Amino acid sequence: MTTSFALDREQRAWCAELRALAARRLRPLAEAGEPGRVNRPLVAALGELGLLARVLPADGVVRAMDLCLLRESLAQECTEAETALALQGLGACPVALAGTADQRTRWLPEVVAGRAVVAFALSEPGAGSDAAALELRAEPAGAGWTLHGEKAWISNAPGADLYTVFARTRPAARAHGVTAFLVPADRPGLGGRPRELTGGHPVGTLTFDGVPVGPGDVVGEVDGGFRLAMRTLDLFRPSVGALAVGMARAALRAALAHAGERHAFGGPLKDLQAVSHQLAEMATRTEAAALLVHSAAAAHDAGEPGVTGRSAMAKLYATETAQYVVDAAVQIHGARALEKGHLLEHLYREVRAPRIYEGASEVQRTVIARELYR
Ligand code: COS
């Protein structure tokens, strides 16, 4: 089977439409939000505009290419909208992939409408890159369990309405003893607090003090949660790459404009070879990252083999590239790019975290290397 390496006309038109929508409708809502907190009007708008329905379609099939084009396009105009959209998708994806009919009917329409805010709760203070080391305990209680422990760096926490929580149902079984549970925010014993990170998007800690969960809250199989988390990440990692490509494109566009207008040493900056070669390098790497992202997404949607490795390559290359491109764009602009409120100052803060979350660059290299020997 072959995958497409160029977007078709319809996809390109959709991307242009998304960018216009993000600039006109979503950016004002993002600007009115409080940094570090869930922006409910923004999430509701993502629902009303039908964008969440493209992330979590009614037929239950989450399409990596749609997700990537959405994220790449929104990120160019409004990273807050992009993040809010992605977090709804990530949190609800395990339900879309493996949830029961009841769970899907109860929650997915609310998430898609932007009325219920959802979060993906995997990481813990002692389990980040080594996700199979997670320790949040699910202790048997009657027909169900009670949850005890802590989750850390959870996006949308503690402001979400619903959490997909990965907990340990079998001690010392690493990846084979983890179960995913759907936990509504109003369950007794569930607490949390926000944490302030560089990027300004909502993230926090969750505490579980005997939170009751029943068999109806299990997503997928008991003890099958780790595999479900990995499947979710296989789907989302190219789209983190897409977010990075979106930021790189925005930074490149700003650098091109600035280098065309700004004069120094008797002409525009773009006529200095030091600058023009830098711009050429930025454009080439951005294009390569976009191709890798689109190809990984197309492979996922076509059910091709090797998706895990290709997803990891897309995320690794695109996030590292975006860091380079944003940094180079700052350098071309000089001090003005570091001023609070400048697009590049914003992107410089935003571009760092994607090299860490959903599997740090080092984890992606481990995944890729393992796949090479599989
Ligand atoms: N799809 C389906 N199943 C998968 C999988 C995938 N992509 N990756 C692993 N699995 C399965 C394996 O097949 C294995 O099951 P079997 O023993 O039955 O074959 C099980 O899961 C354990 O896998 P593995 O032995 O590879 O686990 P490790 O503990 O070595 O960890 C990494 C693997 C490092 C890849 C994993 O811990 C990881 O992705 N870490 C980063 C976590 C992350 O992204 N955190 C961010 C949180 S979200 S912001």
GROMACS .gro file of C-alpha atoms and ligand atoms in nm:
model
  423
    1MET     CA    1   0.000   0.000   0.000
    2THR     CA    2   0.126   0.349  -0.073
    3THR     CA    3   0.064   0.667   0.120
    4SER     CA    4   0.020   1.013  -0.021
    5PHE     CA    5   0.304   1.256   0.028
    6ALA     CA    6   0.122   1.566  -0.087
    7LEU     CA    7  -0.199   1.714   0.042
    8ASP     CA    8  -0.479   1.721  -0.214
    9ARG     CA    9  -0.667   2.034  -0.312
   10GLU     CA   10  -0.951   1.968  -0.069
   11GLN     CA   11  -0.712   1.923   0.222
   12ARG     CA   12  -0.525   2.241   0.134
   13ALA     CA   13  -0.853   2.435   0.115
   14TRP     CA   14  -0.960   2.296   0.452
   15CYS     CA   15  -0.628   2.404   0.607
   16ALA     CA   16  -0.674   2.758   0.474
   17GLU     CA   17  -1.028   2.764   0.611
   18LEU     CA   18  -0.907   2.644   0.951
   19ARG     CA   19  -0.639   2.910   0.968
   20ALA     CA   20  -0.893   3.182   0.888
   21LEU     CA   21  -1.132   3.043   1.148
   22ALA     CA   22  -0.859   3.029   1.410
   23ALA     CA   23  -0.757   3.390   1.348
   24ARG     CA   24  -1.110   3.529   1.334
   25ARG     CA   25  -1.312   3.322   1.578
   26LEU     CA   26  -1.074   3.143   1.815
   27ARG     CA   27  -0.791   3.388   1.882
   28PRO     CA   28  -1.017   3.648   2.049
   29LEU     CA   29  -1.153   3.378   2.282
   30ALA     CA   30  -0.801   3.256   2.358
   31GLU     CA   31  -0.687   3.609   2.438
   32ALA     CA   32  -0.976   3.654   2.681
   33GLY     CA   33  -0.883   3.337   2.874
   34GLU     CA   34  -0.679   3.309   3.190
   35PRO     CA   35  -0.334   3.158   3.124
   36GLY     CA   36  -0.292   2.817   3.290
   37ARG     CA   37  -0.665   2.754   3.330
   38VAL     CA   38  -0.917   2.562   3.117
   39ASN     CA   39  -1.074   2.810   2.876
   40ARG     CA   40  -1.434   2.686   2.855
   41PRO     CA   41  -1.563   2.940   2.599
   42LEU     CA   42  -1.276   2.836   2.371
   43VAL     CA   43  -1.353   2.463   2.412
   44ALA     CA   44  -1.724   2.534   2.350
   45ALA     CA   45  -1.636   2.723   2.030
   46LEU     CA   46  -1.428   2.427   1.909
   47GLY     CA   47  -1.743   2.222   1.956
   48GLU     CA   48  -1.980   2.472   1.792
   49LEU     CA   49  -1.754   2.510   1.489
   50GLY     CA   50  -1.760   2.133   1.438
   51LEU     CA   51  -1.384   2.096   1.486
   52LEU     CA   52  -1.404   1.851   1.776
   53ALA     CA   53  -1.637   1.638   1.565
   54ARG     CA   54  -1.352   1.600   1.314
   55VAL     CA   55  -1.122   1.483   1.595
   56LEU     CA   56  -1.377   1.238   1.739
   57PRO     CA   57  -1.608   1.146   1.448
   58ALA     CA   58  -1.948   0.987   1.507
   59ASP     CA   59  -1.836   0.669   1.327
   60GLY     CA   60  -1.585   0.616   1.609
   61VAL     CA   61  -1.280   0.611   1.379
   62VAL     CA   62  -1.026   0.872   1.483
   63ARG     CA   63  -0.829   0.977   1.174
   64ALA     CA   64  -0.469   1.077   1.228
   65MET     CA   65  -0.456   1.291   0.911
   66ASP     CA   66  -0.757   1.501   1.010
   67LEU     CA   67  -0.608   1.545   1.354
   68CYS     CA   68  -0.273   1.652   1.206
   69LEU     CA   69  -0.421   1.901   0.960
   70LEU     CA   70  -0.636   2.051   1.235
   71ARG     CA   71  -0.343   2.088   1.472
   72GLU     CA   72  -0.098   2.217   1.209
   73SER     CA   73  -0.348   2.478   1.086
   74LEU     CA   74  -0.476   2.600   1.422
   75ALA     CA   75  -0.123   2.620   1.566
   76GLN     CA   76  -0.023   2.869   1.297
   77GLU     CA   77  -0.279   3.119   1.421
   78CYS     CA   78  -0.368   3.029   1.779
   79THR     CA   79  -0.171   2.776   1.982
   80GLU     CA   80  -0.421   2.794   2.271
   81ALA     CA   81  -0.705   2.674   2.044
   82GLU     CA   82  -0.479   2.403   1.906
   83THR     CA   83  -0.395   2.281   2.255
   84ALA     CA   84  -0.755   2.287   2.376
   85LEU     CA   85  -0.861   2.083   2.073
   86ALA     CA   86  -0.578   1.831   2.113
   87LEU     CA   87  -0.643   1.778   2.483
   88GLN     CA   88  -1.011   1.697   2.421
   89GLY     CA   89  -0.898   1.442   2.164
   90LEU     CA   90  -0.625   1.288   2.377
   91GLY     CA   91  -0.846   1.255   2.685
   92ALA     CA   92  -1.138   1.101   2.498
   93CYS     CA   93  -0.939   0.890   2.251
   94PRO     CA   94  -0.920   0.580   2.479
   95VAL     CA   95  -1.302   0.589   2.502
   96ALA     CA   96  -1.333   0.623   2.125
   97LEU     CA   97  -1.088   0.335   2.074
   98ALA     CA   98  -1.204   0.095   2.344
   99GLY     CA   99  -1.494   0.238   2.547
  100THR     CA  100  -1.822   0.056   2.606
  101ALA     CA  101  -2.139   0.164   2.424
  102ASP     CA  102  -2.258   0.323   2.752
  103GLN     CA  103  -1.938   0.521   2.800
  104ARG     CA  104  -1.942   0.640   2.441
  105THR     CA  105  -2.309   0.744   2.449
  106ARG     CA  106  -2.275   0.913   2.785
  107TRP     CA  107  -1.957   1.109   2.724
  108LEU     CA  108  -1.850   1.146   2.361
  109PRO     CA  109  -2.135   1.379   2.252
  110GLU     CA  110  -2.056   1.605   2.551
  111VAL     CA  111  -1.685   1.611   2.470
  112VAL     CA  112  -1.750   1.673   2.098
  113ALA     CA  113  -1.989   1.958   2.179
  114GLY     CA  114  -1.721   2.115   2.400
  115ARG     CA  115  -1.949   2.095   2.705
  116ALA     CA  116  -1.742   1.835   2.891
  117VAL     CA  117  -1.369   1.900   2.929
  118VAL     CA  118  -1.162   1.582   2.940
  119ALA     CA  119  -0.805   1.490   3.036
  120PHE     CA  120  -0.560   1.203   2.985
  121ALA     CA  121  -0.402   1.109   3.319
  122LEU     CA  122  -0.101   0.883   3.276
  123SER     CA  123   0.208   1.056   3.422
  124GLU     CA  124   0.296   1.048   3.791
  125PRO     CA  125   0.566   1.210   4.004
  126GLY     CA  126   0.766   0.884   3.977
  127ALA     CA  127   0.656   0.772   3.628
  128GLY     CA  128   0.704   1.003   3.331
  129SER     CA  129   0.912   0.849   3.054
  130ASP     CA  130   0.887   0.511   3.227
  131ALA     CA  131   0.508   0.498   3.207
  132ALA     CA  132   0.490   0.127   3.301
  133ALA     CA  133   0.630   0.218   3.644
  134LEU     CA  134   0.308   0.400   3.740
  135GLU     CA  135   0.194   0.341   4.097
  136LEU     CA  136  -0.155   0.490   4.137
  137ARG     CA  137  -0.319   0.196   4.320
  138ALA     CA  138  -0.658   0.049   4.229
  139GLU     CA  139  -0.747  -0.152   4.543
  140PRO     CA  140  -1.030  -0.406   4.509
  141ALA     CA  141  -1.346  -0.285   4.690
  142GLY     CA  142  -1.671  -0.479   4.646
  143ALA     CA  143  -1.739  -0.525   4.276
  144GLY     CA  144  -1.499  -0.240   4.190
  145TRP     CA  145  -1.191  -0.061   4.320
  146THR     CA  146  -1.081   0.250   4.505
  147LEU     CA  147  -0.802   0.465   4.362
  148HIS     CA  148  -0.515   0.590   4.580
  149GLY     CA  149  -0.220   0.803   4.477
  150GLU     CA  150  -0.125   1.096   4.258
  151LYS     CA  151  -0.099   1.202   3.895
  152ALA     CA  152   0.131   1.485   3.788
  153TRP     CA  153   0.163   1.725   3.491
  154ILE     CA  154  -0.185   1.638   3.371
  155SER     CA  155  -0.305   1.881   3.105
  156ASN     CA  156  -0.653   2.024   3.177
  157ALA     CA  157  -0.624   1.920   3.545
  158PRO     CA  158  -0.774   2.004   3.782
  159GLY     CA  159  -1.032   2.193   3.574
  160ALA     CA  160  -1.162   1.901   3.363
  161ASP     CA  161  -1.502   1.730   3.401
  162LEU     CA  162  -1.372   1.384   3.318
  163TYR     CA  163  -1.038   1.202   3.347
  164THR     CA  164  -0.907   0.893   3.172
  165VAL     CA  165  -0.695   0.759   3.454
  166PHE     CA  166  -0.437   0.482   3.423
  167ALA     CA  167  -0.406   0.288   3.749
  168ARG     CA  168  -0.228  -0.019   3.878
  169THR     CA  169  -0.462  -0.317   3.917
  170ARG     CA  170  -0.180  -0.575   3.948
  171PRO     CA  171   0.119  -0.493   4.165
  172ALA     CA  172   0.469  -0.547   4.024
  173ALA     CA  173   0.333  -0.641   3.681
  174ARG     CA  174   0.457  -0.324   3.509
  175ALA     CA  175   0.283  -0.281   3.172
  176HIS     CA  176   0.065  -0.590   3.226
  177GLY     CA  177  -0.106  -0.464   3.542
  178VAL     CA  178  -0.242  -0.125   3.434
  179THR     CA  179  -0.612  -0.049   3.381
  180ALA     CA  180  -0.775   0.262   3.232
  181PHE     CA  181  -1.072   0.409   3.423
  182LEU     CA  182  -1.310   0.690   3.334
  183VAL     CA  183  -1.335   0.912   3.640
  184PRO     CA  184  -1.582   1.204   3.648
  185ALA     CA  185  -1.443   1.504   3.838
  186ASP     CA  186  -1.718   1.493   4.102
  187ARG     CA  187  -1.619   1.152   4.240
  188PRO     CA  188  -1.553   1.168   4.616
  189GLY     CA  189  -1.185   1.165   4.710
  190LEU     CA  190  -1.063   1.328   4.389
  191GLY     CA  191  -0.867   1.650   4.436
  192GLY     CA  192  -0.605   1.852   4.253
  193ARG     CA  193  -0.420   2.175   4.209
  194PRO     CA  194  -0.297   2.374   3.910
  195ARG     CA  195   0.075   2.406   3.835
  196GLU     CA  196   0.232   2.691   3.643
  197LEU     CA  197   0.446   2.591   3.348
  198THR     CA  198   0.630   2.803   3.092
  199GLY     CA  199   0.382   2.758   2.809
  200GLY     CA  200   0.077   2.886   2.996
  201HIS     CA  201  -0.162   2.606   2.912
  202PRO     CA  202  -0.370   2.436   3.181
  203VAL     CA  203  -0.178   2.167   3.368
  204GLY     CA  204  -0.199   2.034   3.721
  205THR     CA  205  -0.172   1.759   3.978
  206LEU     CA  206  -0.451   1.515   4.073
  207THR     CA  207  -0.483   1.342   4.408
  208PHE     CA  208  -0.684   1.023   4.464
  209ASP     CA  209  -0.790   0.950   4.820
  210GLY     CA  210  -1.000   0.635   4.789
  211VAL     CA  211  -1.186   0.743   4.473
  212PRO     CA  212  -1.447   0.472   4.398
  213VAL     CA  213  -1.462   0.322   4.047
  214GLY     CA  214  -1.673   0.033   3.925
  215PRO     CA  215  -1.661  -0.219   3.641
  216GLY     CA  216  -1.864   0.025   3.428
  217ASP     CA  217  -1.579   0.278   3.454
  218VAL     CA  218  -1.317   0.045   3.306
  219VAL     CA  219  -1.209   0.151   2.956
  220GLY     CA  220  -1.111  -0.153   2.752
  221GLU     CA  221  -0.980  -0.458   2.939
  222VAL     CA  222  -0.880  -0.485   3.303
  223ASP     CA  223  -0.496  -0.493   3.297
  224GLY     CA  224  -0.506  -0.383   2.932
  225GLY     CA  225  -0.461  -0.011   3.002
  226PHE     CA  226  -0.095   0.025   2.911
  227ARG     CA  227  -0.147  -0.107   2.561
  228LEU     CA  228  -0.445   0.130   2.525
  229ALA     CA  229  -0.228   0.423   2.637
  230MET     CA  230   0.037   0.327   2.379
  231ARG     CA  231  -0.222   0.293   2.101
  232THR     CA  232  -0.353   0.638   2.191
  233LEU     CA  233  -0.001   0.779   2.181
  234ASP     CA  234   0.071   0.612   1.845
  235LEU     CA  235  -0.225   0.807   1.711
  236PHE     CA  236  -0.141   1.135   1.881
  237ARG     CA  237   0.237   1.151   1.835
  238PRO     CA  238   0.229   1.250   1.466
  239SER     CA  239  -0.017   1.521   1.561
  240VAL     CA  240   0.223   1.662   1.821
  241GLY     CA  241   0.459   1.678   1.525
  242ALA     CA  242   0.186   1.861   1.333
  243LEU     CA  243   0.151   2.119   1.609
  244ALA     CA  244   0.529   2.166   1.590
  245VAL     CA  245   0.512   2.209   1.210
  246GLY     CA  246   0.240   2.471   1.259
  247MET     CA  247   0.459   2.666   1.500
  248ALA     CA  248   0.760   2.632   1.267
  249ARG     CA  249   0.553   2.763   0.975
  250ALA     CA  250   0.438   3.063   1.179
  251ALA     CA  251   0.795   3.139   1.289
  252LEU     CA  252   0.929   3.101   0.934
  253ARG     CA  253   0.660   3.332   0.798
  254ALA     CA  254   0.749   3.595   1.058
  255ALA     CA  255   1.121   3.560   0.980
  256LEU     CA  256   1.062   3.594   0.604
  257ALA     CA  257   0.857   3.908   0.654
  258HIS     CA  258   1.108   4.063   0.889
  259ALA     CA  259   1.410   3.979   0.672
  260GLY     CA  260   1.234   4.132   0.372
  261GLU     CA  261   1.153   4.459   0.549
  262ARG     CA  262   1.433   4.524   0.789
  263HIS     CA  263   1.736   4.707   0.649
  264ALA     CA  264   2.093   4.679   0.774
  265PHE     CA  265   2.433   4.723   0.607
  266GLY     CA  266   2.273   4.898   0.311
  267GLY     CA  267   1.992   4.659   0.219
  268PRO     CA  268   1.726   4.421   0.346
  269LEU     CA  269   1.841   4.143   0.579
  270LYS     CA  270   1.740   3.881   0.324
  271ASP     CA  271   2.021   4.001   0.097
  272LEU     CA  272   2.279   3.902   0.357
  273GLN     CA  273   2.387   3.548   0.284
  274ALA     CA  274   2.408   3.467   0.655
  275VAL     CA  275   2.036   3.538   0.678
  276SER     CA  276   1.916   3.395   0.345
  277HIS     CA  277   2.094   3.065   0.405
  278GLN     CA  278   1.941   3.046   0.749
  279LEU     CA  279   1.595   3.104   0.599
  280ALA     CA  280   1.660   2.835   0.338
  281GLU     CA  281   1.761   2.588   0.608
  282MET     CA  282   1.452   2.672   0.819
  283ALA     CA  283   1.220   2.625   0.520
  284THR     CA  284   1.382   2.296   0.414
  285ARG     CA  285   1.367   2.141   0.759
  286THR     CA  286   1.007   2.257   0.810
  287GLU     CA  287   0.905   2.099   0.480
  288ALA     CA  288   1.082   1.773   0.570
  289ALA     CA  289   0.907   1.768   0.909
  290ALA     CA  290   0.567   1.827   0.745
  291LEU     CA  291   0.625   1.540   0.502
  292LEU     CA  292   0.723   1.304   0.782
  293VAL     CA  293   0.413   1.402   0.982
  294HIS     CA  294   0.173   1.366   0.688
  295SER     CA  295   0.328   1.036   0.589
  296ALA     CA  296   0.304   0.891   0.943
  297ALA     CA  297  -0.059   1.005   0.968
  298ALA     CA  298  -0.147   0.857   0.627
  299ALA     CA  299   0.022   0.529   0.725
  300HIS     CA  300  -0.179   0.518   1.048
  301ASP     CA  301  -0.507   0.576   0.868
  302ALA     CA  302  -0.426   0.318   0.601
  303GLY     CA  303  -0.351   0.058   0.869
  304GLU     CA  304   0.001   0.010   0.740
  305PRO     CA  305   0.264  -0.175   0.944
  306GLY     CA  306   0.534   0.014   1.131
  307VAL     CA  307   0.305   0.289   1.259
  308THR     CA  308   0.468   0.300   1.604
  309GLY     CA  309   0.811   0.378   1.460
  310ARG     CA  310   0.684   0.622   1.201
  311SER     CA  311   0.478   0.810   1.461
  312ALA     CA  312   0.783   0.836   1.683
  313MET     CA  313   0.998   0.963   1.392
  314ALA     CA  314   0.738   1.226   1.304
  315LYS     CA  315   0.713   1.354   1.658
  316LEU     CA  316   1.087   1.349   1.717
  317TYR     CA  317   1.188   1.523   1.397
  318ALA     CA  318   0.910   1.781   1.390
  319THR     CA  319   0.942   1.891   1.752
  320GLU     CA  320   1.321   1.920   1.731
  321THR     CA  321   1.287   2.106   1.401
  322ALA     CA  322   1.033   2.350   1.542
  323GLN     CA  323   1.267   2.431   1.830
  324TYR     CA  324   1.544   2.509   1.580
  325VAL     CA  325   1.319   2.713   1.349
  326VAL     CA  326   1.165   2.922   1.627
  327ASP     CA  327   1.507   2.987   1.778
  328ALA     CA  328   1.649   3.088   1.438
  329ALA     CA  329   1.351   3.319   1.377
  330VAL     CA  330   1.419   3.488   1.711
  331GLN     CA  331   1.783   3.533   1.611
  332ILE     CA  332   1.688   3.694   1.280
  333HIS     CA  333   1.454   3.935   1.458
  334GLY     CA  334   1.694   4.027   1.736
  335ALA     CA  335   1.580   4.173   2.067
  336ARG     CA  336   1.231   4.273   1.950
  337ALA     CA  337   1.134   3.902   1.935
  338LEU     CA  338   1.201   3.868   2.307
  339GLU     CA  339   0.956   4.139   2.403
  340LYS     CA  340   0.648   4.014   2.589
  341GLY     CA  341   0.353   3.990   2.352
  342HIS     CA  342   0.564   3.930   2.039
  343LEU     CA  343   0.455   3.624   1.839
  344LEU     CA  344   0.804   3.475   1.863
  345GLU     CA  345   0.831   3.530   2.236
  346HIS     CA  346   0.506   3.331   2.262
  347LEU     CA  347   0.627   3.058   2.027
  348TYR     CA  348   0.963   3.038   2.203
  349ARG     CA  349   0.783   2.946   2.525
  350GLU     CA  350   0.534   2.713   2.352
  351VAL     CA  351   0.783   2.519   2.143
  352ARG     CA  352   0.976   2.368   2.434
  353ALA     CA  353   0.719   2.138   2.597
  354PRO     CA  354   0.634   1.920   2.292
  355ARG     CA  355   0.992   1.784   2.302
  356ILE     CA  356   0.902   1.645   2.645
  357TYR     CA  357   0.534   1.550   2.659
  358GLU     CA  358   0.374   1.242   2.503
  359GLY     CA  359   0.717   1.084   2.511
  360ALA     CA  360   1.036   1.290   2.527
  361SER     CA  361   1.268   1.295   2.225
  362GLU     CA  362   1.484   1.034   2.400
  363VAL     CA  363   1.180   0.802   2.435
  364GLN     CA  364   1.102   0.848   2.065
  365ARG     CA  365   1.459   0.746   1.976
  366THR     CA  366   1.423   0.437   2.197
  367VAL     CA  367   1.094   0.347   2.027
  368ILE     CA  368   1.245   0.399   1.680
  369ALA     CA  369   1.556   0.194   1.760
  370ARG     CA  370   1.346  -0.095   1.898
  371GLU     CA  371   1.128  -0.092   1.588
  372LEU     CA  372   1.438  -0.113   1.369
  373TYR     CA  373   1.521  -0.449   1.529
  374ARG     CA  374   1.165  -0.583   1.544
  375COS     N1  375   0.100  -0.033   2.075
  375COS     C1  376   0.047  -0.143   2.134
  375COS     N2  377   0.110  -0.207   2.235
  375COS     C2  378   0.229  -0.159   2.275
  375COS     C3  379   0.290  -0.046   2.217
  375COS     C4  380   0.220   0.016   2.110
  375COS     N3  381   0.271   0.124   2.051
  375COS     N4  382   0.408  -0.023   2.278
  375COS     C5  383   0.422  -0.115   2.370
  375COS     N5  384   0.314  -0.200   2.369
  375COS     C6  385   0.292  -0.318   2.452
  375COS     C7  386   0.407  -0.414   2.428
  375COS     O1  387   0.379  -0.501   2.321
  375COS     C8  388   0.416  -0.486   2.560
  375COS     O2  389   0.321  -0.589   2.568
  375COS     P1  390   0.365  -0.746   2.556
  375COS     O3  391   0.469  -0.767   2.662
  375COS     O4  392   0.238  -0.818   2.583
  375COS     O5  393   0.417  -0.762   2.418
  375COS     C9  394   0.376  -0.382   2.661
  375COS     O6  395   0.301  -0.284   2.590
  375COS    C10  396   0.496  -0.319   2.727
  375COS     O7  397   0.573  -0.262   2.626
  375COS     P2  398   0.729  -0.235   2.648
  375COS     O8  399   0.794  -0.359   2.701
  375COS     O9  400   0.782  -0.178   2.523
  375COS    O10  401   0.726  -0.125   2.765
  375COS     P3  402   0.842  -0.043   2.831
  375COS    O11  403   0.817  -0.033   2.976
  375COS    O12  404   0.976  -0.090   2.786
  375COS    O13  405   0.816   0.110   2.777
  375COS    C11  406   0.804   0.301   2.635
  375COS    C12  407   0.797   0.147   2.652
  375COS    C13  408   0.935   0.364   2.681
  375COS    C14  409   0.791   0.317   2.484
  375COS    C15  410   0.683   0.365   2.706
  375COS    O14  411   0.700   0.359   2.846
  375COS    C16  412   0.659   0.507   2.665
  375COS    O15  413   0.604   0.535   2.558
  375COS     N6  414   0.698   0.603   2.752
  375COS    C17  415   0.665   0.741   2.734
  375COS    C18  416   0.535   0.765   2.798
  375COS    C19  417   0.476   0.893   2.759
  375COS    O16  418   0.461   0.921   2.642
  375COS     N7  419   0.441   0.970   2.860
  375COS    C20  420   0.377   1.093   2.838
  375COS    C21  421   0.240   1.087   2.897
  375COS     S1  422   0.118   1.156   2.800
  375COS     S2  423   0.154   1.346   2.805
   0.00000   0.00000   0.00000
